[in-house]
Amino acid sequence: MSKRLYNLLLAFSFVLMIAALYLIFIYAPAEKEMGDIQRIFYFHVPLAWIAFLAFAVVFVGSILYLWKRESKWDMLAQSSAEIGVVFTTLVLVTGPIWARPVWGTWWEWEPRLTSSLVLWFTYLAYLLVRSYASEESMGARFAAVLGIVGFVNVPIVYLSVNLWRTQHPPHLVNNLDGSMLLTLQVSLAAFTALYVLLMYHSVSIRKLAGRVRYLKRLMEEREG
Amino acid sequence: MNKALAILGKDVLSELRSKEIVVSILFFALLVIVVFNFAFDPGEDTVKLVAPGVLWVAFTFAGVLGLNRTFAVEKEKGCLEGLMLCPVDRAIIYWGKMAVSFIFMLAVEAVITPIFLLLFDLPLFVPELALIAVLATVGFVSVGTLFSALAASTRSRDILLPILFFPIVIPVIISAVEATQVAFDGKAFSDMVSWLGIMGAFDAVFLVVSTLVFEFVIEE
């Protein structure tokens, strides 16, 4: 990514973030029954969607890595998994904050909550498995296998927990008021931009780290 | 197919001689059930509520223990390298190893279940349990064999396997527990069909996916 494109993206995300904050806290009307607590929905839903997008990127990156064996795909998958886990953590934090006043409980073993929790565990394992491997390439291979298996499992997990319990507010998005829908869309755009920005930084750091390791090895060879 | 059977044969033979895996996981599963008995103190009213969960938690834990051994044994004596040198597709090794784990786990379940039904004073003849056990066990070993091979080539494999294994098999655990509950309640078979369907879908998906990715797990 060129410097100019990066600055553009940075400025774009900044403007979107400010706009989203304005829309969420000032523009959007308070919800009739739930009141102000409903505003957390504008964070919760985009976070969940982007987390899911991030895990889809992990899936694609994992397949491409096992196929092509180019470390850039592994870097892509790993970076996306890290961001996905952070976003899922935020989903699991914002959910209960909303649920406590509305449902009366912090946590319910309800399909979407349970699925998110299973996803969180799966991708935490994805991040962990690397540190157990004795070599870097082995860790990358193992992680890629988990990135594929974990994502394939998502629909089955969802199906099974859905059959098991149901309580989450279903498809709120369809009957949203116009101003609320706009707020949600801008918030979603802001989080998407944030995801792209974080991905860019995370991948560049990984590239640099790889370069440093390479140079260090080179130096050691020269000295030794 | 014959080659996979050869791997199966060798593992069954070595197990018959050492009796290392099956006996220890059998004993372990029994212990888990007894520990749960103290944890819940199941009286007549609670027993039907907790029984399916106790049974499947015991099998899941015992399964992890057994799966941990399947590749650890090969690793310890450098046998895995020998196995990999065989002129067979990696998928054959996967299927052979999986068949071994399947037979071992099913054998343990076949012994434990009647004892469990006796101890918890449940109806002794529940034929649906056989079907549930087969579907759930295929699910466990399909993913479990893949992860067992993965964990075997790492440090601290004993802790890694459950960390990888449990989140993925959650659909199987939910379905097996719910289907078993239906069976214990003596409800109609149609009530458990959707649960059996989920296990069937899980089995089919992970047999295919694991076969495809297995070669990446035991590469050099």
Short mmCIF file of C-alpha atoms in Angstrom, two decimals, chain A:
data_model
loop_
_atom_site.label_atom_id
_atom_site.label_comp_id
_atom_site.label_asym_id
_atom_site.label_seq_id
_atom_site.Cartn_x
_atom_site.Cartn_y
_atom_site.Cartn_z
CA MET A 1 0.00 0.00 0.00
CA SER A 2 1.44 3.35 -0.98
CA LYS A 3 1.89 6.12 1.57
CA ARG A 4 -0.79 8.18 -0.09
CA LEU A 5 -3.37 5.42 -0.14
CA TYR A 6 -2.62 4.70 3.50
CA ASN A 7 -3.11 8.35 4.50
CA LEU A 8 -6.37 8.36 2.59
CA LEU A 9 -7.56 5.27 4.40
CA LEU A 10 -6.52 6.71 7.74
CA ALA A 11 -8.38 9.96 7.11
CA PHE A 12 -11.40 8.05 5.83
CA SER A 13 -11.60 5.81 8.93
CA PHE A 14 -11.16 8.82 11.20
CA VAL A 15 -14.03 10.70 9.59
CA LEU A 16 -16.23 7.60 9.64
CA MET A 17 -15.48 6.98 13.31
CA ILE A 18 -16.40 10.53 14.29
CA ALA A 19 -19.53 10.39 12.14
CA ALA A 20 -20.51 7.04 13.65
CA LEU A 21 -20.05 8.39 17.19
CA TYR A 22 -22.19 11.42 16.39
CA LEU A 23 -24.91 9.30 14.82
CA ILE A 24 -24.91 6.74 17.63
CA PHE A 25 -25.01 9.10 20.59
CA ILE A 26 -26.72 12.24 19.28
CA TYR A 27 -28.55 11.64 16.02
CA ALA A 28 -30.20 8.24 16.54
CA PRO A 29 -33.37 8.38 18.67
CA ALA A 30 -33.56 6.45 21.94
CA GLU A 31 -35.33 3.14 21.48
CA LYS A 32 -38.96 3.11 22.72
CA GLU A 33 -38.82 0.16 25.12
CA MET A 34 -35.16 -0.39 25.88
CA GLY A 35 -34.08 3.25 26.06
CA ASP A 36 -30.48 4.37 25.71
CA ILE A 37 -29.02 0.93 26.38
CA GLN A 38 -30.11 -0.04 22.87
CA ARG A 39 -27.33 2.21 21.49
CA ILE A 40 -24.82 -0.51 22.31
CA PHE A 41 -26.40 -2.41 19.44
CA TYR A 42 -24.60 -0.07 16.99
CA PHE A 43 -21.29 -1.37 18.33
CA HIS A 44 -22.31 -4.92 19.04
CA VAL A 45 -23.72 -5.85 15.63
CA PRO A 46 -20.93 -4.36 13.42
CA LEU A 47 -18.32 -5.95 15.72
CA ALA A 48 -19.97 -9.34 15.34
CA TRP A 49 -20.18 -9.01 11.57
CA ILE A 50 -16.60 -7.88 11.18
CA ALA A 51 -15.39 -10.65 13.51
CA PHE A 52 -17.13 -13.11 11.26
CA LEU A 53 -15.61 -11.50 8.18
CA ALA A 54 -12.20 -11.72 9.85
CA PHE A 55 -12.64 -15.46 10.41
CA ALA A 56 -13.70 -15.90 6.79
CA VAL A 57 -10.43 -14.19 5.81
CA VAL A 58 -8.58 -16.63 8.11
CA PHE A 59 -10.28 -19.50 6.28
CA VAL A 60 -9.30 -18.21 2.83
CA GLY A 61 -5.78 -17.32 3.96
CA SER A 62 -5.34 -20.78 5.48
CA ILE A 63 -6.38 -22.57 2.31
CA LEU A 64 -4.12 -20.37 0.17
CA TYR A 65 -1.20 -20.93 2.54
CA LEU A 66 -1.50 -24.73 2.45
CA TRP A 67 -1.87 -24.59 -1.30
CA LYS A 68 0.81 -22.04 -2.29
CA ARG A 69 3.09 -22.16 0.77
CA GLU A 70 3.74 -18.43 0.64
CA SER A 71 4.20 -16.88 4.05
CA LYS A 72 2.16 -13.82 3.09
CA TRP A 73 -1.03 -15.90 3.24
CA ASP A 74 -0.11 -17.12 6.68
CA MET A 75 0.54 -13.56 7.82
CA LEU A 76 -2.83 -12.53 6.44
CA ALA A 77 -4.62 -15.38 8.24
CA GLN A 78 -2.81 -14.83 11.52
CA SER A 79 -3.41 -11.07 11.54
CA SER A 80 -7.05 -11.54 10.70
CA ALA A 81 -7.46 -14.14 13.46
CA GLU A 82 -5.97 -11.77 16.03
CA ILE A 83 -8.34 -8.97 15.08
CA GLY A 84 -11.24 -11.41 14.91
CA VAL A 85 -10.53 -12.64 18.44
CA VAL A 86 -10.34 -9.06 19.77
CA PHE A 87 -13.62 -8.18 18.07
CA THR A 88 -15.30 -11.37 19.30
CA THR A 89 -14.12 -10.55 22.81
CA LEU A 90 -15.76 -7.14 22.46
CA VAL A 91 -18.94 -8.81 21.20
CA LEU A 92 -18.94 -11.08 24.25
CA VAL A 93 -18.45 -8.01 26.50
CA THR A 94 -21.00 -5.69 24.89
CA GLY A 95 -23.63 -8.45 24.67
CA PRO A 96 -23.98 -9.02 28.43
CA ILE A 97 -23.89 -5.24 29.15
CA TRP A 98 -26.96 -4.96 26.96
CA ALA A 99 -28.57 -8.17 28.16
CA ARG A 100 -28.46 -7.37 31.87
CA PRO A 101 -31.03 -4.52 31.81
CA VAL A 102 -33.08 -5.94 28.92
CA TRP A 103 -33.22 -9.68 29.64
CA GLY A 104 -32.45 -9.39 33.35
CA THR A 105 -29.43 -11.70 33.11
CA TRP A 106 -25.83 -11.18 32.05
CA TRP A 107 -25.60 -14.37 30.12
CA GLU A 108 -28.06 -16.70 28.45
CA TRP A 109 -27.13 -19.98 26.76
CA GLU A 110 -28.75 -18.77 23.64
CA PRO A 111 -27.69 -19.72 20.06
CA ARG A 112 -25.84 -16.62 18.96
CA LEU A 113 -24.12 -16.11 22.30
CA THR A 114 -23.12 -19.74 22.47
CA SER A 115 -21.90 -19.75 18.88
CA SER A 116 -19.83 -16.63 19.51
CA LEU A 117 -18.31 -18.25 22.57
CA VAL A 118 -17.43 -21.41 20.62
CA LEU A 119 -15.91 -19.23 17.87
CA TRP A 120 -13.89 -17.38 20.49
CA PHE A 121 -12.51 -20.64 21.91
CA THR A 122 -11.76 -22.00 18.44
CA TYR A 123 -9.76 -18.99 17.30
CA LEU A 124 -8.01 -18.60 20.63
CA ALA A 125 -6.84 -22.18 20.05
CA TYR A 126 -5.82 -21.09 16.55
CA LEU A 127 -3.60 -18.39 18.04
CA LEU A 128 -2.24 -20.76 20.70
CA VAL A 129 -1.34 -23.70 18.49
CA ARG A 130 1.48 -21.76 16.86
CA SER A 131 3.35 -21.33 20.11
CA TYR A 132 3.37 -25.09 20.74
CA ALA A 133 5.05 -25.96 17.44
CA SER A 134 8.80 -26.41 17.43
CA GLU A 135 9.37 -24.63 14.11
CA GLU A 136 7.76 -21.61 12.55
CA SER A 137 6.62 -23.34 9.37
CA MET A 138 5.14 -26.19 11.39
CA GLY A 139 3.16 -23.72 13.50
CA ALA A 140 1.89 -22.02 10.36
CA ARG A 141 0.76 -25.34 8.91
CA PHE A 142 -1.02 -26.38 12.11
CA ALA A 143 -2.70 -23.02 12.42
CA ALA A 144 -3.87 -23.22 8.81
CA VAL A 145 -5.41 -26.64 9.44
CA LEU A 146 -7.25 -25.23 12.44
CA GLY A 147 -8.29 -22.15 10.45
CA ILE A 148 -10.00 -24.44 7.95
CA VAL A 149 -11.53 -26.92 10.41
CA GLY A 150 -12.77 -24.13 12.70
CA PHE A 151 -14.54 -22.23 9.96
CA VAL A 152 -16.13 -25.31 8.43
CA ASN A 153 -17.53 -26.05 11.87
CA VAL A 154 -19.34 -22.69 12.17
CA PRO A 155 -22.59 -23.67 10.40
CA ILE A 156 -22.77 -26.97 12.31
CA VAL A 157 -22.25 -25.22 15.64
CA TYR A 158 -24.90 -22.68 14.75
CA LEU A 159 -27.35 -25.37 13.65
CA SER A 160 -26.89 -27.39 16.81
CA VAL A 161 -27.11 -24.53 19.32
CA ASN A 162 -30.04 -23.10 17.40
CA LEU A 163 -31.94 -26.33 17.85
CA TRP A 164 -30.89 -26.28 21.48
CA ARG A 165 -32.03 -22.79 22.65
CA THR A 166 -33.55 -19.63 21.22
CA GLN A 167 -33.85 -16.17 22.77
CA HIS A 168 -31.72 -13.61 20.88
CA PRO A 169 -33.73 -10.76 19.31
CA PRO A 170 -34.19 -12.06 15.77
CA HIS A 171 -33.29 -9.97 12.73
CA LEU A 172 -33.75 -6.55 14.25
CA VAL A 173 -32.18 -5.10 11.14
CA ASN A 174 -35.25 -5.71 8.98
CA ASN A 175 -37.66 -3.56 10.96
CA LEU A 176 -35.30 -0.78 11.97
CA ASP A 177 -36.34 2.82 11.80
CA GLY A 178 -34.64 4.78 8.98
CA SER A 179 -32.36 6.86 11.21
CA MET A 180 -31.35 3.77 13.18
CA LEU A 181 -30.54 1.88 10.01
CA LEU A 182 -28.38 4.75 8.77
CA THR A 183 -26.53 4.81 12.10
CA LEU A 184 -25.94 1.08 11.90
CA GLN A 185 -24.66 1.34 8.34
CA VAL A 186 -22.21 4.14 9.13
CA SER A 187 -21.02 2.28 12.20
CA LEU A 188 -20.53 -0.84 10.11
CA ALA A 189 -18.54 1.15 7.55
CA ALA A 190 -16.39 2.65 10.33
CA PHE A 191 -15.60 -0.77 11.80
CA THR A 192 -14.86 -2.18 8.35
CA ALA A 193 -12.39 0.64 7.74
CA LEU A 194 -10.88 0.00 11.16
CA TYR A 195 -10.51 -3.69 10.30
CA VAL A 196 -8.70 -2.90 7.04
CA LEU A 197 -6.44 -0.43 8.83
CA LEU A 198 -5.60 -2.87 11.61
CA MET A 199 -4.98 -5.61 9.08
CA TYR A 200 -2.58 -3.37 7.18
CA HIS A 201 -0.60 -2.58 10.33
CA SER A 202 -0.60 -6.15 11.60
CA VAL A 203 0.60 -7.59 8.30
CA SER A 204 3.32 -4.93 7.92
CA ILE A 205 4.60 -5.64 11.43
CA ARG A 206 4.75 -9.36 10.60
CA LYS A 207 6.64 -8.62 7.39
CA LEU A 208 9.13 -6.45 9.25
CA ALA A 209 9.55 -9.08 11.96
CA GLY A 210 10.30 -11.64 9.26
CA ARG A 211 12.85 -9.31 7.71
CA VAL A 212 14.54 -8.69 11.08
CA ARG A 213 14.77 -12.43 11.72
CA TYR A 214 16.29 -12.92 8.29
CA LEU A 215 18.87 -10.16 8.80
CA LYS A 216 19.78 -11.48 12.24
CA ARG A 217 20.42 -14.91 10.81
CA LEU A 218 22.52 -13.36 8.09
CA MET A 219 24.60 -11.48 10.66
CA GLU A 220 25.10 -14.56 12.78
CA GLU A 221 26.31 -16.47 9.76
CA ARG A 222 28.81 -13.76 8.90
CA GLU A 223 30.14 -13.52 12.43
CA GLY A 224 30.18 -17.25 13.01
#
